C-alpha positions as MATLAB code, in Angstrom:
seq = 'XXXXXXXXXXXXXXXXXXXXXXXXXXXXXXXXXXXXXXXXXXXXXXXXXXXXXXXXXXXXXXXXXXXXXXXXXXXXXXXXXXXXXXXXXXXXXXXXXXXXXXXXXXXXXXXXXXXXXXXXXXXXXXXXXXXXXXXXXXXXXXXXXXXXXXXXXXXXXXXXXXXXXXXXXXXXXXXXXXXXXXXXXXXXXXXXXXXXXXXXXXXXXXXXXXXXXXXXXXXXX';
ca = [
     -50.975 -178.601   13.006;
     -53.306 -178.884   10.009;
     -50.116 -178.160    7.582;
     -50.791 -176.046    4.041;
     -48.888 -175.977    0.892;
     -49.749 -172.245   -1.626;
     -49.552 -173.304   -5.212;
     -50.765 -170.396   -7.497;
     -48.635 -167.969   -9.621;
     -50.100 -164.845   -8.696;
     -48.394 -163.924   -5.431;
     -51.132 -161.493   -4.448;
     -53.211 -164.362   -4.509;
     -51.203 -166.331   -2.165;
     -50.247 -163.754    0.120;
     -54.375 -162.801    0.566;
     -54.946 -166.524    1.273;
     -51.110 -166.870    3.440;
     -53.122 -164.273    5.838;
     -56.334 -165.746    6.423;
     -54.953 -169.261    7.549;
     -51.732 -167.631    9.194;
     -54.282 -166.191   11.441;
     -55.633 -169.923   12.509;
     -54.445 -171.500   16.074;
     -54.777 -174.923   14.302;
     -52.716 -174.070   11.148;
     -49.776 -172.999    8.904;
     -49.062 -172.460    5.378;
     -45.942 -174.470    5.194;
     -44.970 -173.195    1.987;
     -45.619 -171.625   -1.319;
     -45.219 -172.345   -5.195;
     -45.740 -169.805   -8.292;
     -46.315 -173.260  -10.394;
     -47.031 -177.326  -10.377;
     -43.060 -178.714  -10.719;
     -42.401 -176.111   -7.801;
     -45.762 -177.860   -5.362;
     -44.955 -181.140   -5.972;
     -40.882 -180.275   -5.321;
     -42.240 -178.719   -2.281;
     -44.783 -181.820   -1.287;
     -42.015 -183.966   -0.734;
     -40.066 -181.998    1.742;
     -42.645 -179.555    3.558;
     -44.704 -182.537    3.522;
     -48.221 -180.658    3.661;
     -52.236 -181.572    4.961;
     -53.343 -179.936    2.259;
     -52.608 -178.255   -1.392;
     -54.175 -175.316   -2.783;
     -53.383 -175.878   -6.505;
     -54.246 -173.425   -8.411;
     -55.430 -175.037  -11.783;
     -53.636 -172.796  -14.643;
     -50.182 -172.524  -13.816;
     -46.373 -172.460  -14.829;
     -43.620 -175.796  -16.065;
     -46.721 -177.541  -15.088;
     -50.610 -177.075  -14.946;
     -52.547 -178.289  -11.513;
     -54.092 -181.133  -13.055;
     -50.758 -182.371  -13.636;
     -49.169 -181.841  -10.804;
     -51.917 -183.091   -9.108;
     -52.108 -186.780  -10.808;
     -48.384 -186.473   -9.087;
     -49.074 -185.805   -6.610;
     -51.603 -188.424   -5.693;
     -50.281 -191.146   -7.679;
     -47.357 -191.329   -5.550;
     -47.075 -193.668   -2.773;
     -44.853 -190.956   -0.437;
     -46.669 -188.354   -0.344;
     -50.162 -190.496    0.792;
     -52.221 -188.527    3.329;
     -51.409 -185.193    1.433;
     -55.137 -183.905    0.126;
     -55.464 -181.917   -3.179;
     -57.340 -178.432   -3.313;
     -58.139 -177.156   -6.856;
     -58.673 -173.725   -6.899;
     -60.304 -172.306   -9.971;
     -61.339 -168.766  -11.184;
     -64.465 -169.999  -13.002;
     -67.579 -172.665  -10.681;
     -66.750 -175.341  -14.230;
     -63.356 -174.593  -15.582;
     -62.953 -178.479  -17.607;
     -59.851 -178.922  -16.073;
     -61.454 -179.470  -12.897;
     -63.329 -182.541  -13.641;
     -60.220 -185.031  -14.424;
     -58.343 -183.135  -11.210;
     -61.288 -185.057   -9.650;
     -60.074 -187.766  -11.479;
     -56.647 -187.637  -10.310;
     -57.251 -187.398   -7.065;
     -58.531 -184.120   -6.158;
     -60.536 -183.741   -3.076;
     -62.731 -181.132   -4.242;
     -62.503 -177.761   -5.244;
     -62.515 -174.301   -4.147;
     -63.290 -171.057   -6.905;
     -61.168 -168.588   -6.051;
     -63.646 -166.098   -4.307;
     -64.740 -168.193   -2.311;
     -66.184 -166.611    1.523;
     -62.807 -167.645    3.792;
     -65.080 -169.331    6.188;
     -66.032 -171.304    3.383;
     -61.966 -172.114    2.708;
     -61.255 -172.618    6.364;
     -64.128 -174.555    6.652;
     -62.524 -177.091    2.920;
     -59.545 -177.025    4.752;
     -60.511 -178.386    7.761;
     -62.701 -180.711    6.099;
     -60.464 -182.460    3.111;
     -58.113 -182.764    6.760;
     -60.969 -185.180    8.332;
     -61.544 -186.647    4.995;
     -64.945 -185.295    3.555;
     -65.382 -183.730    0.721;
     -66.553 -180.228   -0.784;
     -69.922 -181.760   -1.589;
     -72.225 -179.966    0.416;
     -72.488 -176.296   -1.921;
     -75.008 -176.906   -4.978;
     -72.365 -175.833   -7.370;
     -69.954 -178.633   -6.751;
     -72.510 -180.539   -6.901;
     -73.479 -180.013  -10.000;
     -70.018 -180.040  -10.721;
     -69.930 -183.833   -9.614;
     -73.201 -184.241  -12.465;
     -71.362 -182.536  -14.742;
     -68.242 -184.622  -14.460;
     -70.508 -187.438  -14.545;
     -71.360 -186.404  -18.081;
     -68.508 -186.038  -19.253;
     -66.446 -189.153  -18.647;
     -65.842 -191.203  -21.304;
     -65.566 -193.946  -18.651;
     -67.683 -196.474  -18.896;
     -70.542 -197.662  -16.387;
     -68.833 -200.239  -14.565;
     -71.378 -201.651  -12.105;
     -68.506 -205.083  -11.444;
     -67.198 -202.725   -8.708;
     -70.227 -202.557   -7.105;
     -70.162 -206.702   -6.352;
     -68.474 -206.109   -2.573;
     -70.869 -203.306   -1.250;
     -73.886 -204.304    1.107;
     -77.111 -203.418   -0.069;
     -77.624 -200.481    2.620;
     -73.721 -200.022    1.452;
     -75.031 -199.216   -2.188;
     -78.039 -197.272   -0.891;
     -75.342 -194.938    1.372;
     -72.546 -194.439   -1.283;
     -76.037 -193.375   -3.997;
     -77.107 -190.976   -1.030;
     -73.437 -189.853   -1.115;
     -73.225 -188.818   -4.968;
     -77.061 -186.978   -4.609;
     -74.581 -184.750   -2.351;
     -76.250 -185.484    1.109;
     -74.159 -185.030    4.019;
     -73.818 -187.884    6.903;
     -75.828 -185.778    9.788;
     -78.609 -186.594    6.443;
     -77.716 -189.556    5.131;
     -78.503 -190.104    8.358;
     -81.742 -188.687    9.088;
     -83.018 -189.673    5.395;
     -82.702 -193.954    6.398;
     -83.414 -192.918   10.488;
     -79.939 -194.287   12.120;
     -77.398 -192.224   14.012;
     -74.868 -189.720   11.852;
     -72.845 -192.615   13.366;
     -73.729 -195.169   11.330;
     -74.369 -193.328    8.425;
     -69.640 -192.092    9.000;
     -69.594 -195.527    9.676;
     -71.081 -197.179    6.724;
     -69.478 -194.537    4.235;
     -66.104 -195.806    5.898;
     -66.671 -199.370    4.874;
     -67.983 -198.243    1.638;
     -64.701 -196.545    0.835;
     -62.931 -199.324    2.330;
     -64.232 -201.266   -0.118;
     -63.579 -199.616   -2.305;
     -59.896 -198.492   -2.124;
     -61.734 -194.675   -2.470;
     -59.076 -191.870   -1.116;
     -62.451 -189.628   -0.100;
     -64.958 -189.107   -0.281;
     -64.662 -187.392   -3.789;
     -64.007 -190.051   -5.317;
     -66.917 -192.172   -3.440;
     -69.080 -189.651   -5.652;
     -67.262 -189.961   -8.779;
     -67.497 -193.333   -8.426;
     -71.926 -193.622   -7.343;
     -71.795 -191.724  -10.983;
     -69.874 -194.176  -12.564;
     -70.585 -196.843  -11.542;
     -73.977 -196.031  -13.152;
     -75.550 -196.061   -8.963;
     -76.416 -192.949   -9.884;
     -77.062 -190.120  -12.632;
     -77.164 -187.236  -13.343;
     -80.178 -184.689  -13.841;
     -81.082 -186.731  -10.220;
     -79.779 -183.937   -7.707;
     -82.329 -181.781   -7.242;
];
């Protein structure tokens, strides 16, 4: 059973998400928070697998709450997915840097929301839709962190190649077709790369691909 914590200051938004999630056999809503501080507290109490986190909330905003959750060793394994009204909300860039596993716009289709919750639990990130790829590219363009190719020193040539393809938004299946290998082999390369770079998930691997200069904004088709 996948346990989800809803963090949004709008009661109707939380009610809508709860109705959708609780209707699934493999998902349950473990709690609701109306501000970021309450979200952080509830993460410690209910230990969710996924937090659906609004950005703009009172007391403590979603960005600060995300950082507190992802930097707290007690909450290892908890995934944060940012909810935003706008596709290119400026706060989302820093949320991904803070360790969020991806983002969803609030008017996303129900099936996409369910897919996202299940994907982040499996260690994937929300990188397939074109809007997400544009978001990551824009994030990298705004990043103040200088390129650091030294972080990639431990990677093999194949792992660098795979990381670049992940950074361009390709799924494991697409990477497998591009490199003419099996999807399992592609997934293994991605997993090993994440381990070597201490990336929490696929979203951070994409960010690292841009920040290291391995992939640059404008390469996305």
